[in-house]
Short mmCIF file of C-alpha atoms in Angstrom, two decimals:
data_model
loop_
_atom_site.label_atom_id
_atom_site.label_comp_id
_atom_site.label_asym_id
_atom_site.label_seq_id
_atom_site.Cartn_x
_atom_site.Cartn_y
_atom_site.Cartn_z
CA MET P 1 110.08 87.12 83.03
CA GLN P 2 108.22 84.15 81.93
CA ASP P 3 104.39 83.81 81.67
CA THR P 4 103.63 80.70 83.86
CA ARG P 5 100.06 79.63 84.84
CA HIS P 6 99.18 79.09 88.39
CA GLU P 7 96.12 79.14 90.76
CA PRO P 8 93.91 82.26 90.28
CA ASP P 9 93.36 84.92 92.69
CA PHE P 10 91.12 83.23 95.34
CA VAL P 11 90.70 86.45 97.42
CA LEU P 12 89.01 87.93 94.32
CA TYR P 13 87.14 84.81 93.51
CA PHE P 14 85.58 84.51 96.90
CA THR P 15 84.86 88.10 97.12
CA VAL P 16 82.88 87.97 93.90
CA ALA P 17 80.97 85.02 95.18
CA ILE P 18 80.09 86.86 98.40
CA LEU P 19 78.80 89.69 96.62
CA ALA P 20 76.66 87.76 94.25
CA ALA P 21 75.10 85.68 97.10
CA ALA P 22 74.49 88.99 99.02
CA GLY P 23 72.72 90.33 95.88
CA ILE P 24 70.50 87.26 95.48
CA ILE P 25 69.45 87.37 99.21
CA THR P 26 68.86 91.19 99.11
CA VAL P 27 66.69 90.80 95.87
CA TYR P 28 64.64 88.16 97.70
CA SER P 29 63.93 90.42 100.68
CA ALA P 30 63.41 93.70 98.53
CA SER P 31 61.22 92.14 95.75
CA MET P 32 58.61 90.19 98.12
CA THR P 33 55.88 92.80 98.01
CA GLU P 34 56.39 93.64 94.45
CA ALA P 35 55.99 90.05 93.48
CA LEU P 36 53.02 89.46 95.59
CA ASN P 37 51.34 92.46 94.14
CA HIS P 38 51.82 91.20 90.54
CA GLY P 39 50.16 87.71 91.44
CA HIS P 40 53.73 85.87 91.65
CA SER P 41 55.29 83.96 94.54
CA ALA P 42 57.34 85.88 97.04
CA SER P 43 60.54 84.40 95.50
CA TYR P 44 59.67 84.91 91.92
CA TYR P 45 62.43 87.78 91.29
CA ALA P 46 64.94 86.10 93.48
CA VAL P 47 64.68 82.78 91.63
CA ARG P 48 65.19 84.51 88.40
CA GLN P 49 68.35 86.21 89.88
CA LEU P 50 69.41 82.96 91.17
CA ILE P 51 69.19 81.38 87.63
CA TYR P 52 71.26 84.21 86.05
CA GLY P 53 73.58 84.11 88.95
CA ILE P 54 74.18 80.28 88.49
CA ALA P 55 74.73 80.74 84.72
CA GLY P 56 76.99 83.74 85.30
CA PHE P 57 79.04 81.89 87.90
CA ALA P 58 79.48 79.08 85.42
CA LEU P 59 80.66 81.31 82.94
CA MET P 60 83.07 83.23 85.23
CA ASN P 61 84.73 79.75 86.13
CA ALA P 62 84.96 78.86 82.33
CA PHE P 63 86.47 82.32 81.34
CA MET P 64 88.97 81.94 84.25
CA TYR P 65 90.80 79.15 82.38
CA VAL P 66 90.47 80.73 79.00
CA PRO P 67 93.99 82.05 78.04
CA VAL P 68 94.16 85.71 77.82
CA ARG P 69 95.48 85.58 74.23
CA TRP P 70 92.15 84.42 73.11
CA TRP P 71 90.60 87.63 74.06
CA TYR P 72 93.21 89.48 71.87
CA ARG P 73 92.34 87.35 68.82
CA LEU P 74 88.64 87.74 69.48
CA ALA P 75 88.69 91.63 70.34
CA ALA P 76 87.63 92.65 66.78
CA PRO P 77 84.97 90.13 66.16
CA LEU P 78 83.47 90.75 69.56
CA MET P 79 83.20 94.35 68.75
CA ALA P 80 81.32 93.64 65.41
CA VAL P 81 78.92 91.44 67.16
CA ASN P 82 78.36 94.21 69.79
CA LEU P 83 77.60 96.86 67.33
CA ALA P 84 75.28 94.49 65.35
CA LEU P 85 73.28 93.78 68.60
CA LEU P 86 73.23 97.57 69.52
CA THR P 87 71.82 98.35 66.06
CA LEU P 88 69.31 95.41 66.21
CA VAL P 89 67.70 96.18 69.54
CA LEU P 90 66.72 99.66 68.07
CA PHE P 91 64.53 97.80 65.55
CA VAL P 92 63.23 94.58 67.14
CA GLY P 93 63.96 95.32 70.82
CA HIS P 94 61.55 94.88 73.66
CA SER P 95 60.11 98.17 75.07
CA GLU P 96 59.79 98.69 78.77
CA LEU P 97 59.79 101.82 81.06
CA GLY P 98 60.10 104.12 78.06
CA GLY P 99 63.16 102.50 76.47
CA LYS P 100 63.91 99.88 73.96
CA ARG P 101 66.88 98.07 75.59
CA TRP P 102 66.27 94.27 75.53
CA LEU P 103 66.29 91.40 72.99
CA GLY P 104 64.64 88.08 73.47
CA PRO P 105 61.23 86.43 73.80
CA GLY P 106 59.37 85.63 77.05
CA SER P 107 60.51 86.91 80.50
CA PHE P 108 64.28 86.20 79.86
CA HIS P 109 65.82 89.18 78.07
CA LEU P 110 69.32 90.05 76.91
CA GLN P 111 70.39 93.71 77.31
CA PRO P 112 73.13 94.48 74.71
CA SER P 113 74.10 97.80 76.25
CA GLU P 114 75.59 95.82 79.27
CA LEU P 115 77.53 93.56 76.93
CA ALA P 116 78.90 96.80 75.00
CA ILE P 117 80.90 97.77 78.08
CA LEU P 118 82.71 94.41 78.28
CA SER P 119 83.29 94.24 74.55
CA THR P 120 84.48 97.90 74.33
CA VAL P 121 87.11 97.08 77.22
CA VAL P 122 88.35 93.98 75.52
CA TYR P 123 88.59 96.03 72.07
CA LEU P 124 90.17 99.00 73.59
CA SER P 125 92.80 96.85 75.45
CA PHE P 126 93.62 95.03 72.05
CA PHE P 127 93.92 98.41 70.20
CA PHE P 128 96.06 100.28 72.72
CA THR P 129 98.41 97.12 72.78
CA LYS P 130 98.49 96.96 69.16
CA LYS P 131 99.08 100.68 68.61
CA VAL P 132 101.48 101.25 71.48
CA HIS P 133 104.04 102.55 69.10
CA GLN P 134 101.64 105.27 67.89
CA LEU P 135 100.18 106.19 71.15
CA TYR P 136 101.56 109.81 70.87
CA ASP P 137 100.16 110.09 67.25
CA PHE P 138 96.65 111.37 68.00
CA ARG P 139 95.51 110.70 64.36
CA ARG P 140 96.46 106.97 64.17
CA GLY P 141 97.00 106.10 67.89
CA VAL P 142 93.85 107.71 69.62
CA ARG P 143 91.39 108.88 67.06
CA PRO P 144 90.23 105.38 65.89
CA ALA P 145 89.49 104.41 69.44
CA LEU P 146 87.52 107.59 70.05
CA PHE P 147 85.46 106.70 67.07
CA VAL P 148 84.55 103.27 68.39
CA ILE P 149 83.63 104.75 71.80
CA ALA P 150 81.54 107.51 70.11
CA VAL P 151 79.72 104.90 67.93
CA ASN P 152 78.80 102.77 70.96
CA PHE P 153 77.91 105.75 73.14
CA ALA P 154 75.47 107.09 70.15
CA LEU P 155 73.82 103.61 69.76
CA ILE P 156 73.31 103.28 73.62
CA MET P 157 71.83 106.77 73.84
CA MET P 158 69.36 106.10 71.07
CA GLU P 159 67.71 103.43 73.10
CA PRO P 160 67.71 105.59 75.31
CA ASP P 161 69.99 104.70 78.29
CA MET P 162 72.23 107.66 79.27
CA GLY P 163 73.45 105.91 82.54
CA THR P 164 74.95 102.98 80.72
CA ALA P 165 76.24 105.28 78.13
CA LEU P 166 77.92 107.39 80.83
CA THR P 167 79.34 104.27 82.47
CA LEU P 168 80.84 103.23 79.27
CA PHE P 169 82.28 106.58 78.49
CA ALA P 170 83.86 106.87 81.98
CA THR P 171 85.48 103.38 81.78
CA ALA P 172 86.70 104.16 78.18
CA LEU P 173 88.28 107.34 79.51
CA ILE P 174 89.97 105.45 82.39
CA LEU P 175 91.59 103.04 79.76
CA LEU P 176 92.63 105.97 77.69
CA PHE P 177 94.66 107.30 80.65
CA ALA P 178 95.97 104.10 81.75
CA SER P 179 97.27 103.22 78.28
CA GLY P 180 99.55 106.24 78.24
CA ALA P 181 97.48 108.60 76.07
CA PRO P 182 98.61 112.35 76.38
CA VAL P 183 96.83 113.68 79.39
CA LYS P 184 96.52 117.08 77.71
CA ARG P 185 94.56 115.65 74.91
CA LEU P 186 92.22 113.84 77.42
CA ILE P 187 91.38 117.12 79.06
CA ILE P 188 90.70 118.69 75.85
CA LEU P 189 88.37 115.67 74.96
CA LEU P 190 86.68 115.84 78.32
CA ALA P 191 86.11 119.61 77.92
CA ALA P 192 84.57 119.19 74.46
CA VAL P 193 82.39 116.39 75.54
CA THR P 194 80.90 117.96 78.81
CA PRO P 195 78.81 120.54 76.85
CA VAL P 196 77.34 117.69 74.66
CA LEU P 197 76.39 115.74 77.64
CA VAL P 198 74.77 118.70 79.43
CA ILE P 199 72.70 119.29 76.16
CA LEU P 200 71.77 115.68 76.08
CA ALA P 201 70.57 115.83 79.65
CA LEU P 202 68.49 119.11 79.17
CA THR P 203 66.80 117.92 75.82
CA ALA P 204 64.79 115.02 77.23
CA SER P 205 62.09 116.00 79.72
CA TYR P 206 62.61 113.38 82.16
CA ARG P 207 66.21 113.89 82.45
CA PHE P 208 65.61 117.63 83.04
CA LYS P 209 63.33 116.65 85.84
CA ARG P 210 65.93 114.47 87.43
CA LEU P 211 68.34 117.33 87.38
CA ILE P 212 65.98 119.69 89.03
CA ALA P 213 65.23 117.00 91.68
CA PHE P 214 69.01 116.68 92.24
CA VAL P 215 69.61 120.29 92.71
CA ASP P 216 66.80 120.85 95.12
CA PRO P 217 64.81 117.65 96.07
CA PHE P 218 62.78 119.06 98.98
CA HIS P 219 61.17 121.76 96.68
CA HIS P 220 60.15 118.93 94.32
CA PRO P 221 58.74 116.14 96.79
CA GLY P 222 56.44 114.75 93.90
CA VAL P 223 57.30 112.55 90.97
CA GLU P 224 60.73 114.01 90.48
CA ALA P 225 62.11 113.57 93.90
CA TYR P 226 59.89 111.09 95.41
CA GLN P 227 62.13 108.00 94.87
CA LEU P 228 65.31 109.88 96.18
CA LEU P 229 63.58 111.20 99.30
CA GLN P 230 61.94 107.56 100.07
CA GLY P 231 65.66 106.22 99.70
CA TRP P 232 66.89 108.85 102.24
CA THR P 233 64.18 107.89 104.68
CA ALA P 234 65.07 104.14 104.29
CA ILE P 235 68.64 104.86 104.87
CA SER P 236 68.05 107.06 107.93
CA ALA P 237 65.67 104.36 109.48
CA GLY P 238 68.46 101.69 109.31
CA GLY P 239 70.31 103.16 112.30
CA TRP P 240 73.57 101.32 113.37
CA PHE P 241 72.30 97.62 112.93
CA GLY P 242 69.11 97.91 110.86
CA ARG P 243 65.57 96.59 111.35
CA GLY P 244 66.61 92.88 110.41
CA PHE P 245 66.26 90.77 107.32
CA GLY P 246 62.88 91.22 105.53
CA MET P 247 61.70 94.02 108.00
CA SER P 248 62.27 96.98 105.65
CA LEU P 249 59.33 99.25 105.36
CA ALA P 250 60.43 101.14 102.33
CA LYS P 251 59.82 97.97 100.11
CA THR P 252 56.19 97.70 101.09
CA GLY P 253 55.05 100.23 98.54
CA TYR P 254 56.79 103.54 99.64
CA LEU P 255 59.98 102.93 97.41
CA PRO P 256 59.08 102.28 93.77
CA TYR P 257 60.97 99.17 92.30
CA PRO P 258 63.02 98.75 95.49
CA PHE P 259 64.85 95.73 94.07
CA THR P 260 66.43 97.61 90.93
CA ASP P 261 68.70 100.61 91.14
CA PHE P 262 67.42 101.70 94.60
CA ILE P 263 68.23 98.39 96.36
CA PHE P 264 70.91 99.91 98.59
CA PRO P 265 68.47 102.01 100.73
CA VAL P 266 66.63 98.73 101.29
CA PHE P 267 69.91 96.98 102.23
CA VAL P 268 70.80 99.74 104.71
CA GLU P 269 67.34 99.77 106.41
CA GLU P 270 67.59 96.08 107.16
CA TRP P 271 71.36 95.82 108.03
CA GLY P 272 72.12 99.46 109.20
CA PHE P 273 75.27 101.34 109.05
CA VAL P 274 77.50 98.29 109.99
CA GLY P 275 76.12 96.16 107.12
CA ALA P 276 76.39 98.98 104.67
CA SER P 277 80.12 99.56 105.74
CA ALA P 278 80.73 95.76 105.28
CA LEU P 279 79.30 95.86 101.79
CA LEU P 280 81.38 98.88 100.88
CA LEU P 281 84.29 97.22 102.35
CA THR P 282 83.78 94.03 100.21
CA PHE P 283 83.51 96.26 97.06
CA GLY P 284 86.88 97.71 98.14
CA VAL P 285 88.55 94.51 98.38
CA LEU P 286 87.25 93.51 94.83
CA LEU P 287 88.85 96.88 93.42
CA TRP P 288 92.07 96.37 95.46
CA ARG P 289 92.51 92.83 93.97
CA GLY P 290 91.50 93.82 90.63
CA PHE P 291 93.97 96.82 90.19
CA ARG P 292 96.68 94.58 92.03
CA ILE P 293 96.22 91.87 89.26
CA ALA P 294 96.76 94.64 86.73
CA ARG P 295 99.96 95.89 88.32
CA HIS P 296 101.22 92.36 88.20
CA ALA P 297 100.04 91.33 84.58
CA PRO P 298 102.74 89.62 82.46
CA ASP P 299 102.01 91.94 79.44
CA ARG P 300 100.39 95.21 78.37
CA PHE P 301 97.15 93.59 77.10
CA GLY P 302 96.47 91.56 80.34
CA ALA P 303 97.09 94.69 82.38
CA LEU P 304 94.66 96.97 80.33
CA LEU P 305 92.08 94.22 80.47
CA ALA P 306 92.13 94.04 84.30
CA ILE P 307 92.25 97.77 84.64
CA GLY P 308 89.37 98.35 82.20
CA LEU P 309 87.05 95.58 83.65
CA THR P 310 87.72 96.58 87.37
CA SER P 311 87.12 100.14 86.60
CA SER P 312 83.78 99.35 84.97
CA ILE P 313 82.72 97.85 88.26
CA ALA P 314 84.09 100.74 90.18
CA VAL P 315 82.45 103.31 87.87
CA ALA P 316 78.91 101.51 88.03
CA THR P 317 79.19 101.43 91.85
CA ILE P 318 80.00 104.99 92.25
CA ILE P 319 77.19 106.19 89.92
CA ASN P 320 74.70 104.12 91.62
CA LEU P 321 75.60 104.96 95.32
CA GLY P 322 76.04 108.57 94.34
CA ALA P 323 72.59 108.56 92.91
CA VAL P 324 70.77 106.96 95.90
CA THR P 325 72.57 109.19 98.34
CA GLY P 326 71.95 112.34 96.43
CA LEU P 327 75.52 113.08 95.53
CA LEU P 328 74.73 112.37 91.73
CA PRO P 329 71.58 112.74 89.68
CA VAL P 330 69.59 109.54 89.35
CA THR P 331 70.63 107.59 86.22
CA GLY P 332 69.08 104.18 86.70
CA ILE P 333 72.35 102.39 86.88
CA PRO P 334 72.26 99.03 88.93
CA LEU P 335 74.34 98.33 91.84
CA PRO P 336 76.85 95.51 90.48
CA PHE P 337 76.08 92.06 91.83
CA ILE P 338 73.46 93.28 94.21
CA SER P 339 70.52 94.80 92.06
CA SER P 340 68.27 92.61 90.17
CA GLY P 341 69.02 92.26 86.53
CA GLY P 342 70.08 89.13 84.97
CA THR P 343 72.34 90.55 82.03
CA ALA P 344 74.02 92.80 84.29
CA LEU P 345 74.86 90.11 86.78
CA MET P 346 76.06 87.79 84.29
CA VAL P 347 78.29 90.30 82.51
CA ASP P 348 79.76 91.34 85.87
CA LEU P 349 80.54 87.70 86.60
CA MET P 350 82.14 87.15 83.13
CA ALA P 351 84.25 90.30 83.47
CA MET P 352 85.49 89.11 86.70
CA GLY P 353 86.19 85.65 85.15
CA ILE P 354 88.59 87.43 82.56
CA VAL P 355 90.38 89.25 85.29
CA LEU P 356 90.82 85.98 87.24
CA SER P 357 92.33 84.55 83.96
CA VAL P 358 94.86 87.44 83.94
CA SER P 359 95.68 86.61 87.66
CA ARG P 360 96.45 83.01 86.53
CA GLN P 361 99.37 84.45 84.62
CA SER P 362 100.33 87.22 86.99
CA LEU P 363 104.09 87.68 88.11
CA ALA P 364 105.39 87.31 91.57
CA VAL P 365 106.63 91.01 91.46
CA GLU P 366 105.50 93.96 89.57
CA PRO P 367 107.29 94.11 86.18
CA GLU P 368 109.71 97.02 85.86
CA VAL P 369 109.54 97.48 82.03
CA GLU P 370 106.77 97.11 79.61
CA ARG P 371 108.17 94.84 76.90
CA VAL P 372 106.04 96.05 73.97
CA ALA P 373 106.66 99.69 74.46
CA GLU P 374 110.31 99.03 75.36
CA GLU P 375 110.84 97.46 71.83
CA ALA P 376 109.04 100.11 69.91
CA ALA P 377 110.85 102.98 71.50
CA ALA P 378 114.23 101.21 71.04
CA ALA P 379 113.62 100.83 67.46
CA LEU P 380 112.81 104.64 67.02
CA GLU P 381 115.91 105.77 69.17
CA ALA P 382 118.08 103.37 67.09
CA GLY P 383 117.38 105.59 64.03
CA GLY P 384 114.56 103.42 62.49
CA THR P 385 111.26 104.78 60.95
CA ALA P 386 107.73 104.49 62.41
CA ALA P 387 107.11 101.43 60.15
CA ASP P 388 110.27 99.74 61.61
CA ALA P 389 108.89 100.28 65.17
CA GLU P 390 105.41 99.15 64.11
CA ALA P 391 106.90 95.94 62.56
CA ASP P 392 109.08 95.51 65.72
CA GLY P 393 106.18 95.92 67.93
CA ARG P 394 104.08 93.43 66.12
CA THR P 395 107.13 90.89 66.61
CA VAL P 396 106.95 91.35 70.14
CA GLN P 397 103.26 91.24 70.43
CA ARG P 398 103.40 87.75 68.79
CA GLY P 399 105.79 86.70 71.40
CA LEU P 400 103.55 88.05 74.09
CA VAL P 401 100.19 87.05 72.89
CA TYR P 402 100.77 84.00 70.96
CA SER P 403 103.59 82.54 73.02
CA LEU P 404 106.51 82.55 70.62
CA PRO P 405 109.98 81.64 71.97
CA GLN P 406 111.32 83.80 74.82
CA HIS P 407 114.27 85.42 72.90
CA LEU P 408 111.58 87.21 70.74
CA MET P 409 110.04 88.78 73.88
CA HIS P 410 113.34 89.96 75.24
CA ARG P 411 115.54 90.82 72.15
CA ARG P 412 117.14 94.15 71.77
CA VAL P 413 117.52 96.31 68.72
CA PRO P 414 121.19 97.14 68.20
CA PRO P 415 121.96 100.79 68.01
CA SER P 416 122.97 102.67 64.88
CA PRO P 417 126.67 102.96 64.46
CA SER P 418 126.34 106.53 63.44
CA ARG P 419 124.40 107.54 66.55
CA PRO P 420 126.52 107.42 69.78
CA LEU P 421 125.01 106.30 73.10
CA GLY P 422 126.34 109.41 74.93
CA GLY P 423 124.79 112.04 77.05
CA SER P 424 124.90 112.96 80.67
CA SER P 425 121.83 111.02 81.59
CA ALA P 426 123.04 107.96 79.57
CA ARG P 427 126.12 107.97 81.32
CA ARG P 428 124.65 108.29 84.70
CA ASP P 429 122.18 105.46 83.90
CA GLY P 430 125.15 103.41 82.40
CA ARG P 431 126.93 103.66 85.96
CA ALA P 432 123.88 102.69 87.77
CA ALA P 433 123.28 99.77 85.63
CA SER P 434 127.07 98.62 85.79
CA GLN P 435 126.75 98.86 89.75
CA GLY P 436 123.61 96.96 89.70
CA ASN P 437 121.44 99.83 90.86
CA PRO P 438 118.14 100.46 88.94
CA ALA P 439 117.90 104.00 87.48
CA PRO P 440 115.28 106.28 88.82
CA GLY P 441 111.93 106.21 86.92
CA ASN P 442 111.95 102.72 85.70
CA ARG P 443 109.26 101.40 88.13
CA ARG P 444 106.02 101.66 86.29
CA SER P 445 103.19 103.54 88.00
CA GLY P 446 99.87 101.77 88.58
CA ALA P 447 97.86 104.49 86.76
CA SER P 448 99.72 104.09 83.48
CA VAL P 449 100.31 100.47 83.73
CA GLY P 450 103.84 100.86 82.60
CA ALA P 451 103.40 103.13 79.55
CA PHE P 452 106.53 105.02 79.84
CA SER P 453 107.51 107.89 77.64
CA LEU P 454 109.69 107.31 74.64
CA ARG P 455 112.61 108.98 76.31
CA MET P 456 112.56 106.87 79.35
CA GLN P 457 112.44 103.82 77.24
CA ALA P 458 115.29 104.89 75.08
CA GLN P 459 117.27 105.59 78.38
CA GLN P 460 116.42 102.22 79.56
CA ARG P 461 117.35 100.53 76.15
CA GLU P 462 120.63 102.30 76.23
CA ARG P 463 121.67 101.20 79.67
CA ALA P 464 120.88 97.68 78.72
CA THR P 465 123.02 97.77 75.60
CA ALA P 466 126.02 99.45 77.47
CA ALA P 467 125.84 96.88 80.10
CA GLN P 468 125.84 94.08 77.63
CA LYS P 469 128.75 95.53 75.82
CA TRP P 470 130.87 95.82 78.98
CA ARG P 471 130.13 92.34 79.95
CA THR P 472 131.04 91.04 76.53
CA ALA P 473 134.16 93.12 76.20
CA SER P 474 135.31 91.87 79.70
CA VAL P 475 135.11 88.09 79.04
CA ARG P 476 136.37 87.86 75.39
CA ARG P 477 139.81 86.11 74.98
CA ASP P 478 141.33 88.23 72.30
CA ASN P 479 144.43 89.37 74.27
CA GLY P 480 142.12 91.58 76.46
CA THR P 481 141.36 93.85 73.51
CA PRO P 482 137.84 95.12 73.82
CA THR P 483 135.26 95.33 70.91
CA GLY P 484 135.86 98.51 69.40
CA GLY P 485 134.12 101.32 67.65
CA GLY P 486 130.80 100.90 69.07
CA ARG P 487 130.21 97.96 66.68
CA PRO P 488 126.69 96.35 67.25
CA LEU P 489 127.11 92.88 68.90
CA THR P 490 125.88 90.04 66.82
CA TRP P 491 124.61 86.66 67.87
CA ARG P 492 127.96 84.90 66.89
CA ASP P 493 129.65 87.31 69.24
CA ARG P 494 127.33 86.28 72.16
CA ASN P 495 127.86 82.71 71.37
CA GLN P 496 131.60 83.09 71.43
CA VAL P 497 131.27 84.93 74.68
CA GLN P 498 129.30 82.00 76.12
CA ARG P 499 131.88 79.37 75.05
CA ALA P 500 134.73 81.24 76.16
CA GLY P 501 133.76 82.05 79.61
CA PRO P 502 135.25 84.72 81.91
CA PRO P 503 139.08 85.17 82.02
CA ALA P 504 141.07 84.16 85.00
CA ASP P 505 142.83 87.46 85.28
CA THR P 506 140.13 89.43 87.16
CA LYS P 507 142.37 92.68 87.32
CA LYS P 508 142.81 92.46 83.59
CA ARG P 509 139.05 92.27 83.12
CA LYS P 510 138.45 95.37 85.24
CA ASP P 511 141.15 97.43 83.32
CA THR P 512 139.46 96.38 80.09
CA ARG P 513 136.09 97.51 81.35
CA ARG P 514 137.44 100.95 82.29
CA ARG P 515 139.19 101.44 78.91
CA LEU P 516 135.91 100.53 77.12
CA PHE P 517 133.91 102.83 79.40
CA ARG P 518 136.18 105.74 78.59
CA LYS P 519 136.28 104.96 74.88
CA ASP P 520 132.63 104.70 74.55
CA ARG P 521 131.52 107.73 76.54
#
């Protein structure tokens, strides 16, 4: 399983380009009236979106050729910079619409909360790769990650920006599940956090009004539910094929800020049900290609990166579409690639650039084992301590992330002589390996990205060791005598086997294999 570079996933590449282009065109149509009312040209907001789109597209193409291992090295510094920006914006940030969320002078601003989602995904992917051997130890393998998530969530809530904070939390929760963290712990965590989120939603008056409007919008047609009702009116007016480009009535003063988070009703009014279905299908293609890249990633870090960044787009899309259709409370989350917002567009394009970088190293077939978890589990099963497993995991990570020789990536920890390989499941898996049939359960699932349990990893390691012993014993030229006593194989033994070659007597080789099988089992 070698990490070779090749062309990126062009299906994902052109899907992102189509979404970004559709967003710029839609912003131009939806913002014409608002720009003219403020004394600007009709294309004022569209030109700004185009400038951010060109910059983001250039960054996406640059990140596409940045090796994934660089993000592994930069994960901790990137998180430190992110926390510094989130703290700085609370003191010197630019205030607008009741929130202090932007940095920078003039009309071009940077929104650190959007960058927080990207940096959190990179850091959590790094953390769960480095701590894979401690994943079932909540104190050392999960709690530090929860602390980082909580700090980012708290800083974003202080701006305040509950929509972005919820997007970050949901994305982090998906990464926790994908990394293989115990599901029971995740359920307990979600049950504990839900009351806190409800309290945060009820304490602020404007959030409480949004909840009331969500529960019964027709009894609050004023300020609380006005935007939602106008969005519904625009969606219903679109019909099958829409009114046509630039012909929306909702944007002419009925729908406040129609080019931001409520841009989807304007799009549906102009392009109808057919256009809306095409847009949703395009988002579906993006998610499909992103998760497919994660399934074929060459290592754990790349798989978690692709899962997290693709999930962030999926979560933001679901929250936005749920809000404008009345399925979720209004949160102010922009529609990725479509809504006006320079920082959001650039961050989304940079995220897709990283996913495309992972696709340049993807494998032709889905990996059957996860090498980092396999080596750590093998060290524990062989009788080693957690420190030995941690050291072994770091060695394999260097082979994965820093491109050390291939034998470090695939080396096996020999079993302890005092611990037999036996057990009915081991015998069954051993027969399957000797016959060339894969044992059940060694194909990793898309949700867990190959994060098998320690028991499955140990069985897989036992199967590989047993098969290697049989192969070695069958080709050694020491009068047909197999290696005895379960003695661990050394590099010298393997070199001798390679020099000796297979014996001429096939029947003698088969008898030797049978005797060794009976003796070891």
